[in-house]
Coordinates of C-alpha atoms and ligand atoms in Angstrom, one line a residue:
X667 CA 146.7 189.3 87.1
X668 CA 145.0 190.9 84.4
X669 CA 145.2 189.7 81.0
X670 CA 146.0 193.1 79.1
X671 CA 148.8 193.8 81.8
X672 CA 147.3 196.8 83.0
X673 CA 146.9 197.9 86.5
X674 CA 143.9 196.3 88.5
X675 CA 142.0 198.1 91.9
X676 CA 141.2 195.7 94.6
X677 CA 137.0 195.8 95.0
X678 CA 134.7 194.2 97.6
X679 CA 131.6 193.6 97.3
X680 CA 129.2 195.0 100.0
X681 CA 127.2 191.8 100.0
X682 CA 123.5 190.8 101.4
X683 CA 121.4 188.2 101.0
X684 CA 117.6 188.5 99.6
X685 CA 114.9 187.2 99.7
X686 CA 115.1 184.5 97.3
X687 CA 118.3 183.6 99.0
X688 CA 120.7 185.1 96.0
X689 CA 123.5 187.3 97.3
X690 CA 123.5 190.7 95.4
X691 CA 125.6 193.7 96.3
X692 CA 127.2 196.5 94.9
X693 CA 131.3 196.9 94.9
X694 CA 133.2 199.5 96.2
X695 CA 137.2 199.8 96.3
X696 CA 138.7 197.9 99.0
X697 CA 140.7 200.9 100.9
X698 CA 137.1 202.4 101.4
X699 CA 135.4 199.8 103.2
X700 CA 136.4 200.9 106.9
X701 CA 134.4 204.3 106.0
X702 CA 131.8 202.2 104.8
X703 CA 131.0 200.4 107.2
X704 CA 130.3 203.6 109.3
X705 CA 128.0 204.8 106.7
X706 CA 127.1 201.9 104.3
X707 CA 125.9 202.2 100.7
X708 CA 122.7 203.1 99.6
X709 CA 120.6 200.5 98.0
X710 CA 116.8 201.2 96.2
X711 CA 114.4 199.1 98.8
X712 CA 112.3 198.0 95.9
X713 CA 115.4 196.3 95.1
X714 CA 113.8 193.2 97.7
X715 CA 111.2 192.6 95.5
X716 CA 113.5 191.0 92.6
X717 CA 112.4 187.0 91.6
X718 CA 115.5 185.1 90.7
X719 CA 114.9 185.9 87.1
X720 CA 114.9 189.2 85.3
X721 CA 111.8 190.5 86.4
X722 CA 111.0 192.3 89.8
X723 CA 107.5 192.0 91.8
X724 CA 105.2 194.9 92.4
X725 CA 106.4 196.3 95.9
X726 CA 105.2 198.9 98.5
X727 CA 108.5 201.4 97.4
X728 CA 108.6 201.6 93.3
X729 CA 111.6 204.3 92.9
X730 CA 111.0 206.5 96.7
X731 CA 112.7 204.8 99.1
X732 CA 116.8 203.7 100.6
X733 CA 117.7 201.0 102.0
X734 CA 121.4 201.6 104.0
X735 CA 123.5 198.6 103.8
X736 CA 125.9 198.7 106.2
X737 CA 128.6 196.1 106.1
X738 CA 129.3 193.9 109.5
X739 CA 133.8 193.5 108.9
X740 CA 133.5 190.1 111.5
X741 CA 131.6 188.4 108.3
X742 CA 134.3 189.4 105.4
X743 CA 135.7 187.0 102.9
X744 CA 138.8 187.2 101.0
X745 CA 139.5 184.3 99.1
X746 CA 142.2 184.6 96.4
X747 CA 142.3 182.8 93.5
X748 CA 145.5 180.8 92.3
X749 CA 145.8 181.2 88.9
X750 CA 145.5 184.7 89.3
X751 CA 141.9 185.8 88.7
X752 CA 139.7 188.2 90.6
X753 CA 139.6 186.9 94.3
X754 CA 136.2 186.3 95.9
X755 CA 136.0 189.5 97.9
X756 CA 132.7 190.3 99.8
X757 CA 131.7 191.2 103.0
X758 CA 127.8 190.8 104.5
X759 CA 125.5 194.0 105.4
X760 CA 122.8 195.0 107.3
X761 CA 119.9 196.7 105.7
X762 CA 119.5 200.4 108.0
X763 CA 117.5 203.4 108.0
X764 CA 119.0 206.3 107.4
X765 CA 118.5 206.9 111.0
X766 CA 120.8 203.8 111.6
X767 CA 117.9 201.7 112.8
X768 CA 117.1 198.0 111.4
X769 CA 115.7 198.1 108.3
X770 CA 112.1 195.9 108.7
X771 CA 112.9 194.0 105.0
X772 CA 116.3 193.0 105.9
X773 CA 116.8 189.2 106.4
X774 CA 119.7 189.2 109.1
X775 CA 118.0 191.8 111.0
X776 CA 114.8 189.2 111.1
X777 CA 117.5 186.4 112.7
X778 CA 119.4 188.9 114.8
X779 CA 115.7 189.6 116.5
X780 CA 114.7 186.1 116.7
X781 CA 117.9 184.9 118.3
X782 CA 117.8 187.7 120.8
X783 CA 113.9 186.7 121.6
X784 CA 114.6 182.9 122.7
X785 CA 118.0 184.8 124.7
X786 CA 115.8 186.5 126.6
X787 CA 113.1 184.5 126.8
X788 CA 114.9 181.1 127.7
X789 CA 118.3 181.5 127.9
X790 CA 119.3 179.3 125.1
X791 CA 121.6 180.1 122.3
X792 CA 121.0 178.3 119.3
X793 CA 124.0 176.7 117.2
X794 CA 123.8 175.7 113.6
X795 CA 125.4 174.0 110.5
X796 CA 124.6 173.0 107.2
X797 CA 125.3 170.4 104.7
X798 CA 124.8 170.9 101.3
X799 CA 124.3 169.0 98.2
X800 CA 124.8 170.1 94.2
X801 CA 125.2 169.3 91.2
X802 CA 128.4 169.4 89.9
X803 CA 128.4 170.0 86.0
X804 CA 131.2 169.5 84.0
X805 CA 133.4 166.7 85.2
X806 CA 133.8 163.4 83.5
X807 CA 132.2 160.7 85.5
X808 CA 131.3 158.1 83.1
X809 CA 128.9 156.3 85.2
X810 CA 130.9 156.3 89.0
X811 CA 128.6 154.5 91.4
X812 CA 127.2 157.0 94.1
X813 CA 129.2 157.4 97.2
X814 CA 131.9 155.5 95.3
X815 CA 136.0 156.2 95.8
X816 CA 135.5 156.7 92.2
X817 CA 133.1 159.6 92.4
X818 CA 135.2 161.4 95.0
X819 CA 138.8 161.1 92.9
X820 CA 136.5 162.5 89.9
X821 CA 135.6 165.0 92.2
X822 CA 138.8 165.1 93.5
X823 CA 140.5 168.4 92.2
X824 CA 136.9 170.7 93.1
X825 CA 137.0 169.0 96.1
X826 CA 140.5 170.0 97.6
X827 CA 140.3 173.1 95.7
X828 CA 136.4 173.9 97.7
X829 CA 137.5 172.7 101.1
X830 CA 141.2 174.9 100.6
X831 CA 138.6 177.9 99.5
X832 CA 136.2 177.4 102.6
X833 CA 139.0 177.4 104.9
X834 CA 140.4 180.4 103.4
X835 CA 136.9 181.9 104.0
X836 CA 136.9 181.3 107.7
X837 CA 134.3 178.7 107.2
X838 CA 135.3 175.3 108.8
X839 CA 134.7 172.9 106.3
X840 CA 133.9 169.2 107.9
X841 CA 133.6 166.9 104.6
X842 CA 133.3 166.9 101.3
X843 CA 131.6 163.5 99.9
X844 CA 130.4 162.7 96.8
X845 CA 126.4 161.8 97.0
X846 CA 123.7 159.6 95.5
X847 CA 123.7 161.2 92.5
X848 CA 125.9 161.4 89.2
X849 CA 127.7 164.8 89.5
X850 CA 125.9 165.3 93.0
X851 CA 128.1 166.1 95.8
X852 CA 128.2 167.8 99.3
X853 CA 130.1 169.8 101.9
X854 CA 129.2 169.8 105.3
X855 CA 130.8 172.6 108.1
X856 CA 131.0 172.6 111.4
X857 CA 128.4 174.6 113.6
X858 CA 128.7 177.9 114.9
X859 CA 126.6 180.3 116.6
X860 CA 123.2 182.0 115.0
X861 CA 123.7 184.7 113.3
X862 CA 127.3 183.6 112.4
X863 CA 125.4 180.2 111.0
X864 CA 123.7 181.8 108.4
X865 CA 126.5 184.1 107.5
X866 CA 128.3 180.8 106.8
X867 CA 125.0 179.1 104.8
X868 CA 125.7 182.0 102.6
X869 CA 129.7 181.7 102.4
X870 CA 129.6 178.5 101.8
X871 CA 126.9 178.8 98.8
X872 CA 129.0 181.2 97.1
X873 CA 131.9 179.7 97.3
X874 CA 131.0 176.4 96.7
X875 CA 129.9 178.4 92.7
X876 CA 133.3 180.6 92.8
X877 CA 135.8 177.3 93.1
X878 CA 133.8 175.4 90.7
X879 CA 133.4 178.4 87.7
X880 CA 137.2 178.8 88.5
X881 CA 137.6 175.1 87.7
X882 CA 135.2 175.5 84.3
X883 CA 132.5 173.6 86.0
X884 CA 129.0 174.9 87.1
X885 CA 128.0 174.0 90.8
X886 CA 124.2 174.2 91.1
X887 CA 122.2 174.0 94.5
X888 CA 118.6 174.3 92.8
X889 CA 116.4 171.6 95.3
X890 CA 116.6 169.7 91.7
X891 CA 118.8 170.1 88.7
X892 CA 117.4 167.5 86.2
X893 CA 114.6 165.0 86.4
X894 CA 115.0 161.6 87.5
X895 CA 117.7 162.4 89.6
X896 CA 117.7 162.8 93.1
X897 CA 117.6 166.2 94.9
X898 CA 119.6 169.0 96.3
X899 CA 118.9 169.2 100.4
X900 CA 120.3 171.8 102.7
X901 CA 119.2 170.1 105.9
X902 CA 119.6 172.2 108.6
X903 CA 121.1 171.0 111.9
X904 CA 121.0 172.5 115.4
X905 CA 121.7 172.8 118.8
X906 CA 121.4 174.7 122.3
X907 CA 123.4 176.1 124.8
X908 CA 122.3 177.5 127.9
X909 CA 123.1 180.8 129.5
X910 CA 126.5 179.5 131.1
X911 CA 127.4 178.2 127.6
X912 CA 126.6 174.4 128.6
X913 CA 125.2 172.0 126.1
X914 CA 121.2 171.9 126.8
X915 CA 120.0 169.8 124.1
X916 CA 120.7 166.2 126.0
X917 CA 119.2 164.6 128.4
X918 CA 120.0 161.1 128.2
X919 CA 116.3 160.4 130.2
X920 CA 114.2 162.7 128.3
X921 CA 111.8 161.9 125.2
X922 CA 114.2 160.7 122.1
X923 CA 117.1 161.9 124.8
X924 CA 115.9 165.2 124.1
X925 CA 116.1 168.1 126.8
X926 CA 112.5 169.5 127.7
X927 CA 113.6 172.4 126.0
X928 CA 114.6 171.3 122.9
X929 CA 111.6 168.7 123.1
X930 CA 109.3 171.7 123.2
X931 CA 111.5 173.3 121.0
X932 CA 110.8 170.4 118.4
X933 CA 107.4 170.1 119.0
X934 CA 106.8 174.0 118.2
X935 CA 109.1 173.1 114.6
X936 CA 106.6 170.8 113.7
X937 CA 103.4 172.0 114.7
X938 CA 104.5 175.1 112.2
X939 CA 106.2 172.7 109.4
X940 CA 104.0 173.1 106.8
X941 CA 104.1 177.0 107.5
X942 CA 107.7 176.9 107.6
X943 CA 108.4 175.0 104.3
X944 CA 106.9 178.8 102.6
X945 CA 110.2 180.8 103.6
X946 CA 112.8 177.3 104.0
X947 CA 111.7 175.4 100.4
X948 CA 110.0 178.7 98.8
X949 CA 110.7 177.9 95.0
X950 CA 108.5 176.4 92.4
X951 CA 110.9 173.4 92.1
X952 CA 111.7 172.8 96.2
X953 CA 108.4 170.4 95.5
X954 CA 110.0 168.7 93.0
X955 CA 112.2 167.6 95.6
X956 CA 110.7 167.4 98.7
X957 CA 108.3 164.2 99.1
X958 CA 108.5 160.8 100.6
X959 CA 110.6 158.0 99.7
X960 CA 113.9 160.5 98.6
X961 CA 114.9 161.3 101.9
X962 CA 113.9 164.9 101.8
X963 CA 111.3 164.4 104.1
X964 CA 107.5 164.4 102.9
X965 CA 105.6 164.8 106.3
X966 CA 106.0 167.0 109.7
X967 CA 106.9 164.8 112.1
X968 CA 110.1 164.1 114.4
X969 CA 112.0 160.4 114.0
X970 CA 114.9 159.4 115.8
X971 CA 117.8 158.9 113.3
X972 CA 114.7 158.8 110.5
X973 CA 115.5 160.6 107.5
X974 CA 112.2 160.6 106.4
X975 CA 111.1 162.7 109.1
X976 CA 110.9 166.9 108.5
X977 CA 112.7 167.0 111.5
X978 CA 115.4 164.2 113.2
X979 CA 116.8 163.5 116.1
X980 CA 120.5 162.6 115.1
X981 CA 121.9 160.3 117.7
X982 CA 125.7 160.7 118.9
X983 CA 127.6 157.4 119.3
X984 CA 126.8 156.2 122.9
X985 CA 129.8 153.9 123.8
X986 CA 131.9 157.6 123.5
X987 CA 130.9 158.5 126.6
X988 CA 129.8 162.3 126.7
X989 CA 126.2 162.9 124.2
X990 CA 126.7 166.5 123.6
X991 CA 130.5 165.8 123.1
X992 CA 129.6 163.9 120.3
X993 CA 126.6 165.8 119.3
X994 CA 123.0 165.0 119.8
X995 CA 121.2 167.4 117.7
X996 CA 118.1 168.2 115.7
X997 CA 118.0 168.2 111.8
X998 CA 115.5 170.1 109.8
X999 CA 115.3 168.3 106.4
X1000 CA 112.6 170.0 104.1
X1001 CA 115.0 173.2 103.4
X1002 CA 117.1 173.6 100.0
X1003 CA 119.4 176.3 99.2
X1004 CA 116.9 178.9 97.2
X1005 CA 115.9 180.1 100.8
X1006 CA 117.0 182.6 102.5
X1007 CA 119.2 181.2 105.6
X1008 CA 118.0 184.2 107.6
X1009 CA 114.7 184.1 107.7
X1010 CA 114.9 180.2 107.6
X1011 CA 116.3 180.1 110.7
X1012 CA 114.4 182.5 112.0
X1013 CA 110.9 181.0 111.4
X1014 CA 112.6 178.1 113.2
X1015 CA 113.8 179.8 116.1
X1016 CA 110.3 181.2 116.4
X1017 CA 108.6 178.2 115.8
X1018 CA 110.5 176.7 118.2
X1019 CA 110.2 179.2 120.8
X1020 CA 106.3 179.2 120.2
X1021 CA 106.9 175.3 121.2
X1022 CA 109.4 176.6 124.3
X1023 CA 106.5 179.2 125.7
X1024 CA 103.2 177.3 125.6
X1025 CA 104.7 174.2 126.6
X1026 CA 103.9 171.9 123.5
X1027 CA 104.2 168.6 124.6
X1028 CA 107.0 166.2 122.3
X1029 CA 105.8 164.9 118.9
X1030 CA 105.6 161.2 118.8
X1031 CA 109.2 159.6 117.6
X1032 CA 108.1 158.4 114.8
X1033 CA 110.4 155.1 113.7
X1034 CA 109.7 154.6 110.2
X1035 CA 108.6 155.8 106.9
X1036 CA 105.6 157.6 107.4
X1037 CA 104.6 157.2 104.2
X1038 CA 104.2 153.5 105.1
X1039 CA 101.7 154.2 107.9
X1040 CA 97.9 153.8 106.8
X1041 CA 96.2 157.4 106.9
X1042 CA 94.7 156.4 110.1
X1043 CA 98.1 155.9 112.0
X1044 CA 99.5 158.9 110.7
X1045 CA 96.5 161.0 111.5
X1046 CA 96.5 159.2 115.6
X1047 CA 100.2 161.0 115.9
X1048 CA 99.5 163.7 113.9
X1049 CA 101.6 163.6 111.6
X1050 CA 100.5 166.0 108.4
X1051 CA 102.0 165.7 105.0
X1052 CA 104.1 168.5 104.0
X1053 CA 103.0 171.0 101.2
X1054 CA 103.3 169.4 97.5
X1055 CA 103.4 172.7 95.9
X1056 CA 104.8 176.3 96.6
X1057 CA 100.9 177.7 96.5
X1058 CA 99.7 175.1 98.5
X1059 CA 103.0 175.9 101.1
X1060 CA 102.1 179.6 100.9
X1061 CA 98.7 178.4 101.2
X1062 CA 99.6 177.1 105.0
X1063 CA 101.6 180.2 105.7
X1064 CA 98.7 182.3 105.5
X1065 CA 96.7 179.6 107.5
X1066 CA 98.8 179.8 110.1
X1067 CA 98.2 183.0 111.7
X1068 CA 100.9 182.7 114.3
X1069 CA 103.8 181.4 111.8
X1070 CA 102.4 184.7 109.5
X1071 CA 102.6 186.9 112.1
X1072 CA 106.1 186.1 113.3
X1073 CA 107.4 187.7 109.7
X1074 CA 107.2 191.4 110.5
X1075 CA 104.2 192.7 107.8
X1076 CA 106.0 194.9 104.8
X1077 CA 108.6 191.9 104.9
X1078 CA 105.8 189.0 104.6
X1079 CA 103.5 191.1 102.5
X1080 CA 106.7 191.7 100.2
X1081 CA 108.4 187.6 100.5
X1082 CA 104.6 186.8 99.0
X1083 CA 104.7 188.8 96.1
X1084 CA 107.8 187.8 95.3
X1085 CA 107.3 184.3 95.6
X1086 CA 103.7 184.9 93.6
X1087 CA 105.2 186.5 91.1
X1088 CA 107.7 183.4 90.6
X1089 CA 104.9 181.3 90.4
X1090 CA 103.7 183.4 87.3
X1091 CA 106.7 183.9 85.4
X1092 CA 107.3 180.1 85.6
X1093 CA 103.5 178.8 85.4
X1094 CA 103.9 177.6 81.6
X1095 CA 107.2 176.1 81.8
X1096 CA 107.6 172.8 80.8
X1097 CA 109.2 170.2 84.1
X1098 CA 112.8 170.5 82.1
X1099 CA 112.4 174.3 81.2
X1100 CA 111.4 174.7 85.2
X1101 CA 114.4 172.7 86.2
X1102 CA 116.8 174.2 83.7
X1103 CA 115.6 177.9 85.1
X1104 CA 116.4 177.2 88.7
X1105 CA 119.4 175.1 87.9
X1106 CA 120.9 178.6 86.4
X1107 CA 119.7 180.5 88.9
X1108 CA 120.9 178.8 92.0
Ligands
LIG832 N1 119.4 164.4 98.8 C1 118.5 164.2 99.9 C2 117.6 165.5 100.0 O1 117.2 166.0 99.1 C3 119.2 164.0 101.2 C4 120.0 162.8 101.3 C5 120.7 162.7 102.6 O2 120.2 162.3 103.6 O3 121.9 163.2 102.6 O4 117.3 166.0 101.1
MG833 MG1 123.4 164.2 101.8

């Protein structure tokens, strides 16, 4: 419906997702999008060096150079919109050469490659979901207690109106709760494979925004939307399955009933955490969020069922009879939604796979709030604290020559300007001002 009563095109937008983890794309009409996806859309490569702001960082291309986005039609989303408005139309690409090759900047061509590596290398598959928290502005809630029936019939319309959405959008949506904070709610969805995972982290993002602007409300995933209230997670969880498609994260004897796989697997995650917190919590204010005592994790470590820990073993309920039936899994918790899902769970899968190949033996389980350990403690199980600050996670990045090294050069080279650049155009913001920008922006 159009509100002059003139005739309206159906568009879609050829769709990828940056750097900074915002989805930008260019539309074309819907009828041409089979062509399209034999020969893409051009796009200017410098274009990957845009902050989330209006500004862009200096970048190895300027004006010379294409990037070929080619649009993958298994990842297309068509959800309508019931009062009539534009539908939220969009379909992921792949960044190409014009030779039809992978593009080096483009962030599902970094996961594709990862995935493939730990195929080859070991076999596994990897599996994923996410659950994500906002900040729902807009809705009345007059003081609801968190997690309250309250909060959730407040939340109620958004709610059924989101989940309806993500189904629509092929998504699998689990729950929809509201959280801890006022106006802070999250969806969780079922897992899926890889690639397809982080296909979905960005689905879900967007339409989590689309229902709630169509409902005059402003969803915001920024890692923290106002101060004194608590943060935004994306936590990250994940799984294994083995060439013959069997469950291979369990083993009911191994170390926190981990397979040696995924023990080594863990143990290569956090060995690289404070490396890995530069691509998965890479804005200014992902350290206002991340830190101990919020349950976003301050320190690398693994805890069984501790969500304190950077990563967890969450435990499936025993009397049920078959673990992987009911899930045994690892949960990455210092990751927020102003990352890219690609190369988040890319640096994972190679972090993991660097734990896989040398054979890292399985981080102590740590069983409570490592905060509360004396320094001592922590430093006997090696537990590290977690970055406090974007420079000082960039900082470990660059320390850690491996982690580095697993980004492919032009990419890392480009990721840090960007994220440098960031750091520059908000360095004399005020904490609200900082908040406020992000909040917008994601
Ligand atoms: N909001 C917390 C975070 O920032 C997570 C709370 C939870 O465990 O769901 O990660
Ligand atoms: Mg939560």
């Amino acid at each position: 419906m159009t509100t002059h009563g003139e005739a309206a095109h159906d568009l879609v937008l050829l769709a990828w997702n940056d750097l900074v983890g915002l989805t930008r794309g260019r539309g074309v009409p819907l009828e041409a999008l089979d062509e399209r996806s034999r020969k893409g859309i051009n796009w200017a490569k410098a274009g990957q060096a845009l902050t989330p702001f209006d500004d862009i960082a200096d970048n190895p291309w300027g004006p010379v150079g294409e990037a070929h986005m080619t649009p993958d039609l298994d990842t297309q989303v068509l959800v309508p919109d019931p009062d009539g408005g534009a539908p939220l139309s969009f379909v992921l690409c792949d960044g190409l050469e014009a030779d039809g090759s992978p593009w080096d900047c483009c962030t599902r061509g970094f996961l594709r490659d990862a995935l493939q590596r730990l195929e080859a290398e070991t076999g596994l598959r990897l599996r994923a979901a996410t659950e994500l928290e906002f900040a729902l502005n807009g809705i009345p809630l007059r003081g609801t207690p968190p997690f309250s029936l309250g909060a959730f019939q407040a939340g109620g319309a958004f709610g059924r109106a989101a989940i309806a959405a993500l189904v629509q959008a092929g998504v699998e949506p689990e729950t929809f709760e509201p959280e801890f904070g006022t106006s802070q709610f999250e969806i969780c969805c079922a897992p899926t494979e890889g690639l397809a995972a982080a296909d979905r982290i960005v689905v879900m993002r967007e339409t989590i925004r689309e229902v709630a602007r169509r409902h005059g409300l402003h969803a915001s995933l920024s890692p923290l939307t106002a101060l004194g209230v608590p943060g935004n997670g994306a936590h990250l969880h994940f799984s294994f399955l083995d060439a013959e498609g069997r469950p291979a994260t369990h083993d009911p004897a191994g170390h926190g009933g981990l397979s040696a796989t995924a023990a080594a697997f863990a143990a290569g995650v956090v060995a690289h955490m404070p490396a890995l917190c530069a691509i998965t919590a890479p804005a200014p204010v992902s350290y206002k969020r991340i830190g101990p005592h919020h349950w976003s994790s301050g320190y690398a470590c693994l805890g069984g069922s501790n969500r304190e820990a950077g990563l967890r073993i969450v435990e499936p309920r025993r009397h049920s009879g078959d673990a992987e039936a009911t899930g045994l899994h690892l949960e990455y918790r210092p990751i927020d939604s102003t990352c890219s899902p690609y190369l988040a769970l890319g640096m994972l899968v190679h972090a993991g796979l660097r734990g896989i190949r040398d054979g890292l033996a399985p981080p102590p389980l740590v069983g409570r709030d490592p905060d509360d350990l004396s320094p001592q403690e922590r430093e006997a199980q090696g537990i590290v604290a977690l970055p406090g600050s974007l420079e000082a996670a960039l900082e470990a990045l660059e320390a850690d020559t491996a982690a580095a090294g697993w980004l492919p050069p032009r990419l890392r080279e480009v990721f840090v300007a960007v994220k440098r650049k960031e750091l520059e155009m908000t360095a004399g913001l005020g904490e609200p001002e900082l908040l406020a920008k992000y909040a917008n922006a994601y």
